[in-house]
Amino acid sequence: MSTGNIQKTLTQHIQDQQRTHLEATGHLSALLTQLGVAGKLIAAQVRRAGLIEIWGDTGDTNVQGETVQKLDRIAQDVFVETLTASETVAAMASEEENSIIEVNTHQAGDYIIAFDPLDGSSNIDANVSIGTIFAVYKRHGQDEIVRRDVLRPGREQIAAGYILYGSSTMFVYTAGKTVDGFTLDPSCGEFFLSRPNIRMPDKTRVLSINEGNEAYWPGWVKPFINKIKTRNNQDKRRVTSRHIGSLVADFHRNLIYGGLYLYPADARSPQGKLRVLYECNPLAYMAEVAGGAASDGTKRILDIQPEHLHERTALIIGPKNEVALAEQFIKEHS
Ligand code: AHM
Ligand code: MG
């Protein structure tokens, strides 16, 4: 194989950012690098999805003598173990745990991380794209971890990203300057820079919403999506509808092609369905860095002050002008 054309690796990129951004430290670089390692370990397990089950039911021991675990539990354990061993984080909040996971003092580092180990897990059995989402904060001080270290507005994030287990595995992240995407080459186990400086397109080519929820929607949703659909005319289809049901995969596609994702608060989920800390905040931060926007309908997602670890919110995320249009519809219908 020729080696004349090797692209930048994730590790190299993280180190370059550390050199050029004054606020980046070696500790943050170590954390981001370990997130890449955790992503590779989870990707390897995701590629075995389906096989794990035929080797034994969940909770049983498989033919290899290993306890069979659900994939979302495996992802959770990989993240917690990798990050604890990295000695870069002091506490973690996960979709899979009711309370804050504190790292013992001799292994605790400077950061707080919130994550969804396997978003879209209802799609696993059908081999549909899923992903891990994470948000990184700087710890307030060296004192004991308190709830306000974790329950803080998303605008305080210093890095965020996701690992998408799709037709290829991608690590996409921002440390506040650019959003950059890396694709895993499974033959050598390395993430290579494949999408530098991703920008959210201004135009909405894709509309993503679960239309099965129409019966529960508040008044503004139907007229709003109808308005978007009227952009299609006989000459040209400008907007199409795509909804995977894995937020991380829907967001990634919209970030690449240009699209708007909505999960409004509705009669079934009056607070919204998606979680503030580890689903909405990291993606909202990435959307903003990429030139887009994210709102709960009345305010910026990143300005929500969460009161609970698993707090939910409505989410409208995509091109700036489109998010503003949705907010206008909400105002007109309230
Ligand atoms: P999960 O974290 O348990 O997978 O739930 C969150 C998921 C999102 O990924 C997705 O966009 C949404 O729930 C889909 O919900 P619905 O099936 O109600 O459309
Ligand atoms: Mg999720």
mmCIF file of C-alpha atoms and ligand atoms in Angstrom:
data_model
loop_
_atom_site.group_PDB
_atom_site.id
_atom_site.type_symbol
_atom_site.label_atom_id
_atom_site.label_comp_id
_atom_site.label_asym_id
_atom_site.label_seq_id
_atom_site.Cartn_x
_atom_site.Cartn_y
_atom_site.Cartn_z
ATOM 1 C CA MET A 1 0.000 0.000 0.000
ATOM 2 C CA SER A 2 1.263 3.496 -0.862
ATOM 3 C CA THR A 3 1.873 5.673 2.183
ATOM 4 C CA GLY A 4 2.155 8.952 0.256
ATOM 5 C CA ASN A 5 -1.411 10.015 0.930
ATOM 6 C CA ILE A 6 -2.055 9.352 4.616
ATOM 7 C CA GLN A 7 -4.675 11.666 6.146
ATOM 8 C CA LYS A 8 -4.482 13.193 9.572
ATOM 9 C CA THR A 9 -5.483 10.900 12.429
ATOM 10 C CA LEU A 10 -7.793 11.858 15.279
ATOM 11 C CA THR A 11 -4.897 11.837 17.759
ATOM 12 C CA GLN A 12 -2.799 14.114 15.551
ATOM 13 C CA HIS A 13 -5.724 16.510 15.092
ATOM 14 C CA ILE A 14 -6.346 16.680 18.849
ATOM 15 C CA GLN A 15 -2.665 17.435 19.443
ATOM 16 C CA ASP A 16 -2.621 20.129 16.725
ATOM 17 C CA GLN A 17 -5.659 21.770 18.322
ATOM 18 C CA GLN A 18 -3.939 21.718 21.681
ATOM 19 C CA ARG A 19 -0.943 23.524 20.155
ATOM 20 C CA THR A 20 -2.998 26.195 18.384
ATOM 21 C CA HIS A 21 -5.720 26.867 20.974
ATOM 22 C CA LEU A 22 -4.436 28.486 24.105
ATOM 23 C CA GLU A 23 -7.256 27.182 26.277
ATOM 24 C CA ALA A 24 -6.731 23.556 25.246
ATOM 25 C CA THR A 25 -4.678 21.558 27.709
ATOM 26 C CA GLY A 26 -2.919 18.216 27.592
ATOM 27 C CA HIS A 27 -5.589 16.827 29.914
ATOM 28 C CA LEU A 28 -8.421 17.671 27.527
ATOM 29 C CA SER A 29 -6.421 16.103 24.678
ATOM 30 C CA ALA A 30 -5.964 12.951 26.750
ATOM 31 C CA LEU A 31 -9.703 12.815 27.445
ATOM 32 C CA LEU A 32 -10.651 13.289 23.779
ATOM 33 C CA THR A 33 -8.143 10.650 22.704
ATOM 34 C CA GLN A 34 -9.605 8.177 25.211
ATOM 35 C CA LEU A 35 -13.110 8.949 23.926
ATOM 36 C CA GLY A 36 -11.816 7.811 20.534
ATOM 37 C CA VAL A 37 -10.543 4.584 22.116
ATOM 38 C CA ALA A 38 -13.901 3.992 23.847
ATOM 39 C CA GLY A 39 -15.607 4.563 20.476
ATOM 40 C CA LYS A 40 -13.470 1.904 18.811
ATOM 41 C CA LEU A 41 -14.164 -0.593 21.602
ATOM 42 C CA ILE A 42 -17.926 0.011 21.372
ATOM 43 C CA ALA A 43 -17.846 -0.123 17.561
ATOM 44 C CA ALA A 44 -16.232 -3.556 17.768
ATOM 45 C CA GLN A 45 -19.098 -4.768 19.979
ATOM 46 C CA VAL A 46 -21.769 -3.128 17.806
ATOM 47 C CA ARG A 47 -20.381 -5.032 14.797
ATOM 48 C CA ARG A 48 -21.080 -8.239 16.758
ATOM 49 C CA ALA A 49 -24.714 -7.271 17.470
ATOM 50 C CA GLY A 50 -26.972 -10.239 16.847
ATOM 51 C CA LEU A 51 -24.104 -12.690 17.334
ATOM 52 C CA ILE A 52 -23.954 -11.886 21.038
ATOM 53 C CA GLU A 53 -27.584 -13.014 21.358
ATOM 54 C CA ILE A 54 -27.138 -16.312 19.527
ATOM 55 C CA TRP A 55 -24.306 -17.147 21.899
ATOM 56 C CA GLY A 56 -26.625 -16.893 24.898
ATOM 57 C CA ASP A 57 -29.534 -14.846 26.220
ATOM 58 C CA THR A 58 -28.921 -11.617 28.055
ATOM 59 C CA GLY A 59 -27.988 -12.394 31.644
ATOM 60 C CA ASP A 60 -26.807 -15.932 30.674
ATOM 61 C CA THR A 61 -23.286 -17.170 30.175
ATOM 62 C CA ASN A 62 -22.329 -17.685 26.541
ATOM 63 C CA VAL A 63 -20.280 -20.502 25.054
ATOM 64 C CA GLN A 64 -17.104 -18.524 25.718
ATOM 65 C CA GLY A 65 -17.991 -18.371 29.415
ATOM 66 C CA GLU A 66 -18.736 -14.612 29.197
ATOM 67 C CA THR A 67 -21.867 -13.118 30.710
ATOM 68 C CA VAL A 68 -24.080 -11.924 27.859
ATOM 69 C CA GLN A 69 -24.990 -8.278 28.254
ATOM 70 C CA LYS A 70 -27.230 -5.976 26.305
ATOM 71 C CA LEU A 71 -25.328 -3.739 23.924
ATOM 72 C CA ASP A 72 -26.360 -0.536 25.696
ATOM 73 C CA ARG A 73 -25.029 -1.926 28.980
ATOM 74 C CA ILE A 74 -21.773 -2.958 27.263
ATOM 75 C CA ALA A 75 -21.388 0.560 25.851
ATOM 76 C CA GLN A 76 -22.048 2.042 29.288
ATOM 77 C CA ASP A 77 -19.400 -0.155 30.956
ATOM 78 C CA VAL A 78 -16.812 0.544 28.229
ATOM 79 C CA PHE A 79 -17.294 4.296 28.611
ATOM 80 C CA VAL A 80 -17.126 4.292 32.411
ATOM 81 C CA GLU A 81 -14.093 1.984 32.539
ATOM 82 C CA THR A 82 -12.149 3.763 29.790
ATOM 83 C CA LEU A 83 -12.789 7.216 31.226
ATOM 84 C CA THR A 84 -12.053 6.186 34.802
ATOM 85 C CA ALA A 85 -8.738 4.656 33.714
ATOM 86 C CA SER A 86 -7.893 7.817 31.725
ATOM 87 C CA GLU A 87 -7.775 9.776 35.027
ATOM 88 C CA THR A 88 -9.200 12.798 33.215
ATOM 89 C CA VAL A 89 -12.764 12.910 34.601
ATOM 90 C CA ALA A 90 -14.114 13.513 38.095
ATOM 91 C CA ALA A 91 -17.751 12.589 37.508
ATOM 92 C CA MET A 92 -20.024 11.195 34.824
ATOM 93 C CA ALA A 93 -23.744 11.376 34.088
ATOM 94 C CA SER A 94 -25.160 8.663 31.866
ATOM 95 C CA GLU A 95 -28.544 7.833 30.430
ATOM 96 C CA GLU A 96 -28.062 4.350 31.882
ATOM 97 C CA GLU A 97 -27.528 5.439 35.512
ATOM 98 C CA ASN A 98 -29.971 7.123 37.876
ATOM 99 C CA SER A 99 -27.315 9.045 39.796
ATOM 100 C CA ILE A 100 -24.008 10.773 39.152
ATOM 101 C CA ILE A 101 -21.078 8.348 38.761
ATOM 102 C CA GLU A 102 -18.194 9.721 40.798
ATOM 103 C CA VAL A 103 -14.598 8.720 40.099
ATOM 104 C CA ASN A 104 -12.559 7.850 43.199
ATOM 105 C CA THR A 105 -10.316 10.737 44.261
ATOM 106 C CA HIS A 106 -6.991 9.132 43.316
ATOM 107 C CA GLN A 107 -8.182 8.660 39.697
ATOM 108 C CA ALA A 108 -10.259 11.849 39.378
ATOM 109 C CA GLY A 109 -9.326 14.429 36.731
ATOM 110 C CA ASP A 110 -10.424 17.933 35.732
ATOM 111 C CA TYR A 111 -13.534 17.193 33.659
ATOM 112 C CA ILE A 112 -17.169 16.253 33.975
ATOM 113 C CA ILE A 113 -18.782 14.244 31.203
ATOM 114 C CA ALA A 114 -22.424 13.532 30.364
ATOM 115 C CA PHE A 115 -23.144 10.799 27.832
ATOM 116 C CA ASP A 116 -25.723 8.612 26.188
ATOM 117 C CA PRO A 117 -23.809 5.345 25.687
ATOM 118 C CA LEU A 118 -26.031 4.045 22.898
ATOM 119 C CA ASP A 119 -28.554 6.436 21.453
ATOM 120 C CA GLY A 120 -31.225 4.920 19.221
ATOM 121 C CA SER A 121 -30.990 1.585 21.003
ATOM 122 C CA SER A 122 -34.519 0.620 19.897
ATOM 123 C CA ASN A 123 -32.958 0.302 16.415
ATOM 124 C CA ILE A 124 -30.240 -2.220 17.359
ATOM 125 C CA ASP A 125 -32.125 -5.404 16.483
ATOM 126 C CA ALA A 126 -32.823 -4.078 12.979
ATOM 127 C CA ASN A 127 -29.164 -3.141 12.246
ATOM 128 C CA VAL A 128 -30.016 0.545 11.944
ATOM 129 C CA SER A 129 -27.446 3.277 12.766
ATOM 130 C CA ILE A 130 -26.930 4.095 16.441
ATOM 131 C CA GLY A 131 -24.360 6.193 18.295
ATOM 132 C CA THR A 132 -22.738 7.416 21.500
ATOM 133 C CA ILE A 133 -23.201 11.111 22.395
ATOM 134 C CA PHE A 134 -21.024 13.040 24.882
ATOM 135 C CA ALA A 135 -20.723 16.489 26.472
ATOM 136 C CA VAL A 136 -17.594 17.672 28.322
ATOM 137 C CA TYR A 137 -17.403 20.346 31.038
ATOM 138 C CA LYS A 138 -14.563 21.647 33.153
ATOM 139 C CA ARG A 139 -14.909 20.797 36.819
ATOM 140 C CA HIS A 140 -15.725 23.842 38.976
ATOM 141 C CA GLY A 141 -12.980 23.271 41.539
ATOM 142 C CA GLN A 142 -11.101 20.563 43.338
ATOM 143 C CA ASP A 143 -13.739 20.286 46.072
ATOM 144 C CA GLU A 144 -16.137 17.413 46.425
ATOM 145 C CA ILE A 145 -18.359 16.896 43.369
ATOM 146 C CA VAL A 146 -21.731 18.531 43.864
ATOM 147 C CA ARG A 147 -24.836 18.523 41.695
ATOM 148 C CA ARG A 148 -24.014 21.945 40.285
ATOM 149 C CA ASP A 149 -20.857 20.455 38.714
ATOM 150 C CA VAL A 150 -23.130 18.329 36.536
ATOM 151 C CA LEU A 151 -26.417 20.253 36.381
ATOM 152 C CA ARG A 152 -25.231 23.225 34.367
ATOM 153 C CA PRO A 153 -26.326 24.946 31.173
ATOM 154 C CA GLY A 154 -24.998 23.536 27.903
ATOM 155 C CA ARG A 155 -23.305 26.821 27.014
ATOM 156 C CA GLU A 156 -20.595 25.876 29.547
ATOM 157 C CA GLN A 157 -19.512 22.854 27.476
ATOM 158 C CA ILE A 158 -15.895 22.901 26.359
ATOM 159 C CA ALA A 159 -16.203 19.942 23.999
ATOM 160 C CA ALA A 160 -18.918 17.679 22.654
ATOM 161 C CA GLY A 161 -19.325 15.008 20.050
ATOM 162 C CA TYR A 162 -20.627 11.633 19.015
ATOM 163 C CA ILE A 163 -19.457 8.338 17.667
ATOM 164 C CA LEU A 164 -21.803 7.083 14.982
ATOM 165 C CA TYR A 165 -21.982 3.359 14.271
ATOM 166 C CA GLY A 166 -23.365 3.514 10.757
ATOM 167 C CA SER A 167 -22.262 2.126 7.404
ATOM 168 C CA SER A 168 -18.875 3.219 8.719
ATOM 169 C CA THR A 169 -17.924 4.334 12.223
ATOM 170 C CA MET A 170 -17.409 8.089 12.584
ATOM 171 C CA PHE A 171 -16.073 10.205 15.440
ATOM 172 C CA VAL A 172 -17.399 13.755 15.113
ATOM 173 C CA TYR A 173 -16.502 16.378 17.695
ATOM 174 C CA THR A 174 -15.945 20.004 18.501
ATOM 175 C CA ALA A 175 -13.768 21.705 21.096
ATOM 176 C CA GLY A 176 -15.532 24.981 20.291
ATOM 177 C CA LYS A 177 -13.788 26.181 17.115
ATOM 178 C CA THR A 178 -14.785 23.763 14.363
ATOM 179 C CA VAL A 179 -16.756 20.552 14.032
ATOM 180 C CA ASP A 180 -14.578 17.849 12.506
ATOM 181 C CA GLY A 181 -15.406 14.310 11.414
ATOM 182 C CA PHE A 182 -13.141 11.247 11.419
ATOM 183 C CA THR A 183 -13.844 7.888 9.812
ATOM 184 C CA LEU A 184 -12.603 4.641 11.323
ATOM 185 C CA ASP A 185 -10.504 2.519 9.015
ATOM 186 C CA PRO A 186 -11.334 -0.932 10.404
ATOM 187 C CA SER A 187 -8.293 -2.473 8.729
ATOM 188 C CA CYS A 188 -5.846 -0.508 10.905
ATOM 189 C CA GLY A 189 -8.109 0.620 13.759
ATOM 190 C CA GLU A 190 -7.386 4.339 13.254
ATOM 191 C CA PHE A 191 -9.775 7.308 12.881
ATOM 192 C CA PHE A 192 -8.777 9.482 9.888
ATOM 193 C CA LEU A 193 -9.939 13.054 9.281
ATOM 194 C CA SER A 194 -12.597 12.715 6.573
ATOM 195 C CA ARG A 195 -14.778 15.811 7.074
ATOM 196 C CA PRO A 196 -12.819 18.833 8.315
ATOM 197 C CA ASN A 197 -14.728 21.924 9.445
ATOM 198 C CA ILE A 198 -18.280 20.681 8.872
ATOM 199 C CA ARG A 199 -20.739 23.544 8.336
ATOM 200 C CA MET A 200 -24.488 23.167 8.753
ATOM 201 C CA PRO A 201 -25.998 23.996 5.318
ATOM 202 C CA ASP A 202 -28.426 26.973 5.376
ATOM 203 C CA LYS A 203 -30.996 25.188 3.222
ATOM 204 C CA THR A 204 -33.308 22.526 4.591
ATOM 205 C CA ARG A 205 -33.255 19.555 2.271
ATOM 206 C CA VAL A 206 -34.464 17.120 4.905
ATOM 207 C CA LEU A 207 -37.308 17.325 7.410
ATOM 208 C CA SER A 208 -37.070 14.872 10.327
ATOM 209 C CA ILE A 209 -40.003 14.365 12.655
ATOM 210 C CA ASN A 210 -41.946 11.327 13.843
ATOM 211 C CA GLU A 211 -45.226 11.949 12.009
ATOM 212 C CA GLY A 212 -46.778 9.037 13.905
ATOM 213 C CA ASN A 213 -47.122 11.476 16.793
ATOM 214 C CA GLU A 214 -49.408 13.850 14.877
ATOM 215 C CA ALA A 215 -52.433 13.074 17.094
ATOM 216 C CA TYR A 216 -50.488 14.397 20.125
ATOM 217 C CA TRP A 217 -48.851 17.454 18.581
ATOM 218 C CA PRO A 218 -49.502 20.995 19.787
ATOM 219 C CA GLY A 219 -51.249 23.333 17.329
ATOM 220 C CA TRP A 220 -48.173 24.869 15.662
ATOM 221 C CA VAL A 221 -46.505 21.685 14.382
ATOM 222 C CA LYS A 222 -48.827 20.719 11.513
ATOM 223 C CA PRO A 223 -49.000 24.212 9.936
ATOM 224 C CA PHE A 224 -45.233 24.536 10.327
ATOM 225 C CA ILE A 225 -44.344 21.320 8.544
ATOM 226 C CA ASN A 226 -46.991 22.026 5.906
ATOM 227 C CA LYS A 227 -45.319 25.375 5.288
ATOM 228 C CA ILE A 228 -41.974 23.617 4.755
ATOM 229 C CA LYS A 229 -43.583 21.093 2.420
ATOM 230 C CA THR A 230 -45.147 23.840 0.268
ATOM 231 C CA ARG A 231 -41.621 24.656 -0.908
ATOM 232 C CA ASN A 232 -41.951 21.618 -3.138
ATOM 233 C CA ASN A 233 -43.562 22.410 -6.434
ATOM 234 C CA GLN A 234 -44.061 20.655 -9.731
ATOM 235 C CA ASP A 235 -40.695 21.804 -11.046
ATOM 236 C CA LYS A 236 -38.545 20.680 -8.206
ATOM 237 C CA ARG A 237 -38.672 18.761 -4.966
ATOM 238 C CA ARG A 238 -36.714 20.850 -2.477
ATOM 239 C CA VAL A 239 -37.517 19.051 0.770
ATOM 240 C CA THR A 240 -37.770 15.390 1.579
ATOM 241 C CA SER A 241 -38.723 13.570 4.754
ATOM 242 C CA ARG A 242 -36.298 11.279 6.613
ATOM 243 C CA HIS A 243 -36.655 10.024 10.183
ATOM 244 C CA ILE A 244 -34.457 7.231 11.490
ATOM 245 C CA GLY A 245 -35.458 7.303 15.151
ATOM 246 C CA SER A 246 -31.816 7.507 16.288
ATOM 247 C CA LEU A 247 -31.377 11.198 17.116
ATOM 248 C CA VAL A 248 -27.617 10.988 16.621
ATOM 249 C CA ALA A 249 -27.962 9.509 13.130
ATOM 250 C CA ASP A 250 -30.763 11.903 12.157
ATOM 251 C CA PHE A 251 -28.636 14.826 13.346
ATOM 252 C CA HIS A 252 -25.536 13.625 11.500
ATOM 253 C CA ARG A 253 -27.405 13.237 8.219
ATOM 254 C CA ASN A 254 -28.984 16.686 8.621
ATOM 255 C CA LEU A 255 -25.595 18.219 9.436
ATOM 256 C CA ILE A 256 -24.156 16.817 6.216
ATOM 257 C CA TYR A 257 -27.121 17.312 3.839
ATOM 258 C CA GLY A 258 -28.898 20.242 5.491
ATOM 259 C CA GLY A 259 -31.951 19.404 7.511
ATOM 260 C CA LEU A 260 -34.218 20.226 10.389
ATOM 261 C CA TYR A 261 -34.996 17.791 13.216
ATOM 262 C CA LEU A 262 -37.972 18.316 15.504
ATOM 263 C CA TYR A 263 -39.164 16.465 18.592
ATOM 264 C CA PRO A 264 -41.795 18.811 20.018
ATOM 265 C CA ALA A 265 -43.301 18.558 23.475
ATOM 266 C CA ASP A 266 -46.654 16.862 22.898
ATOM 267 C CA ALA A 267 -49.621 15.410 24.758
ATOM 268 C CA ARG A 268 -47.710 12.152 25.400
ATOM 269 C CA SER A 269 -44.449 13.844 26.428
ATOM 270 C CA PRO A 270 -45.425 17.261 27.827
ATOM 271 C CA GLN A 271 -41.785 18.055 28.697
ATOM 272 C CA GLY A 272 -40.522 16.694 25.366
ATOM 273 C CA LYS A 273 -38.930 13.262 24.958
ATOM 274 C CA LEU A 274 -35.229 13.926 24.539
ATOM 275 C CA ARG A 275 -32.813 14.427 27.409
ATOM 276 C CA VAL A 276 -31.152 17.779 28.022
ATOM 277 C CA LEU A 277 -27.796 16.719 29.446
ATOM 278 C CA TYR A 278 -26.544 14.013 27.119
ATOM 279 C CA GLU A 279 -28.714 14.222 23.974
ATOM 280 C CA CYS A 280 -29.760 17.819 23.323
ATOM 281 C CA ASN A 281 -26.875 19.828 24.846
ATOM 282 C CA PRO A 282 -23.986 18.188 22.983
ATOM 283 C CA LEU A 283 -25.810 18.249 19.641
ATOM 284 C CA ALA A 284 -26.964 21.844 20.215
ATOM 285 C CA TYR A 285 -23.382 22.908 20.909
ATOM 286 C CA MET A 286 -22.164 21.162 17.753
ATOM 287 C CA ALA A 287 -24.994 22.694 15.705
ATOM 288 C CA GLU A 288 -24.070 26.200 16.903
ATOM 289 C CA VAL A 289 -20.345 25.744 16.239
ATOM 290 C CA ALA A 290 -21.265 24.495 12.745
ATOM 291 C CA GLY A 291 -23.387 27.629 12.112
ATOM 292 C CA GLY A 292 -26.806 26.194 12.971
ATOM 293 C CA ALA A 293 -29.116 26.582 15.958
ATOM 294 C CA ALA A 294 -31.070 24.589 18.540
ATOM 295 C CA SER A 295 -34.111 25.705 20.519
ATOM 296 C CA ASP A 296 -36.718 24.290 22.870
ATOM 297 C CA GLY A 297 -39.264 26.467 21.039
ATOM 298 C CA THR A 298 -38.817 29.597 23.119
ATOM 299 C CA LYS A 299 -35.135 29.662 24.043
ATOM 300 C CA ARG A 300 -31.710 28.352 23.117
ATOM 301 C CA ILE A 301 -31.175 24.751 24.268
ATOM 302 C CA LEU A 302 -27.768 25.810 25.629
ATOM 303 C CA ASP A 303 -29.465 28.259 28.034
ATOM 304 C CA ILE A 304 -31.569 25.630 29.809
ATOM 305 C CA GLN A 305 -30.640 25.343 33.486
ATOM 306 C CA PRO A 306 -31.317 21.649 34.188
ATOM 307 C CA GLU A 307 -32.784 20.727 37.558
ATOM 308 C CA HIS A 308 -32.515 16.949 37.136
ATOM 309 C CA LEU A 309 -29.981 14.562 35.604
ATOM 310 C CA HIS A 310 -32.497 13.024 33.230
ATOM 311 C CA GLU A 311 -34.474 16.170 32.452
ATOM 312 C CA ARG A 312 -36.241 16.245 29.102
ATOM 313 C CA THR A 313 -36.889 19.032 26.637
ATOM 314 C CA ALA A 314 -38.527 19.753 23.315
ATOM 315 C CA LEU A 315 -35.912 20.029 20.543
ATOM 316 C CA ILE A 316 -35.809 21.919 17.258
ATOM 317 C CA ILE A 317 -32.340 21.697 15.707
ATOM 318 C CA GLY A 318 -31.012 22.604 12.287
ATOM 319 C CA PRO A 319 -30.348 25.656 10.105
ATOM 320 C CA LYS A 320 -30.630 28.963 12.007
ATOM 321 C CA ASN A 321 -33.348 30.531 9.844
ATOM 322 C CA GLU A 322 -35.486 27.376 10.058
ATOM 323 C CA VAL A 323 -35.235 27.154 13.853
ATOM 324 C CA ALA A 324 -36.227 30.843 14.013
ATOM 325 C CA LEU A 325 -39.215 30.135 11.737
ATOM 326 C CA ALA A 326 -40.386 27.339 14.057
ATOM 327 C CA GLU A 327 -40.092 29.690 17.066
ATOM 328 C CA GLN A 328 -42.208 32.237 15.176
ATOM 329 C CA PHE A 329 -44.922 29.605 14.511
ATOM 330 C CA ILE A 330 -44.896 28.671 18.205
ATOM 331 C CA LYS A 331 -45.367 32.313 19.206
ATOM 332 C CA GLU A 332 -48.216 32.753 16.720
ATOM 333 C CA HIS A 333 -50.020 29.627 17.957
ATOM 334 C CA SER A 334 -49.699 30.215 21.695
HETATM 335 P P1 AHM B 1 -32.995 6.287 23.387
HETATM 336 O O1 AHM B 1 -31.872 7.106 23.960
HETATM 337 O O2 AHM B 1 -33.602 5.363 24.395
HETATM 338 O O3 AHM B 1 -32.626 5.595 22.132
HETATM 339 O O4 AHM B 1 -34.225 7.324 23.059
HETATM 340 C C1 AHM B 1 -34.004 8.490 22.332
HETATM 341 C C2 AHM B 1 -34.472 8.293 20.912
HETATM 342 C C3 AHM B 1 -33.789 9.213 19.957
HETATM 343 O O5 AHM B 1 -32.596 8.695 19.502
HETATM 344 C C4 AHM B 1 -34.809 9.279 18.849
HETATM 345 O O6 AHM B 1 -34.687 10.384 18.031
HETATM 346 C C5 AHM B 1 -36.091 9.262 19.607
HETATM 347 O O7 AHM B 1 -35.830 8.577 20.823
HETATM 348 C C6 AHM B 1 -37.150 8.559 18.848
HETATM 349 O O8 AHM B 1 -38.313 8.529 19.611
HETATM 350 P P2 AHM B 1 -39.689 8.057 18.965
HETATM 351 O O9 AHM B 1 -39.575 6.563 18.792
HETATM 352 O O10 AHM B 1 -40.716 8.471 19.966
HETATM 353 O O11 AHM B 1 -39.832 8.765 17.648
HETATM 354 MG MG MG B 2 -30.723 8.421 23.580
#
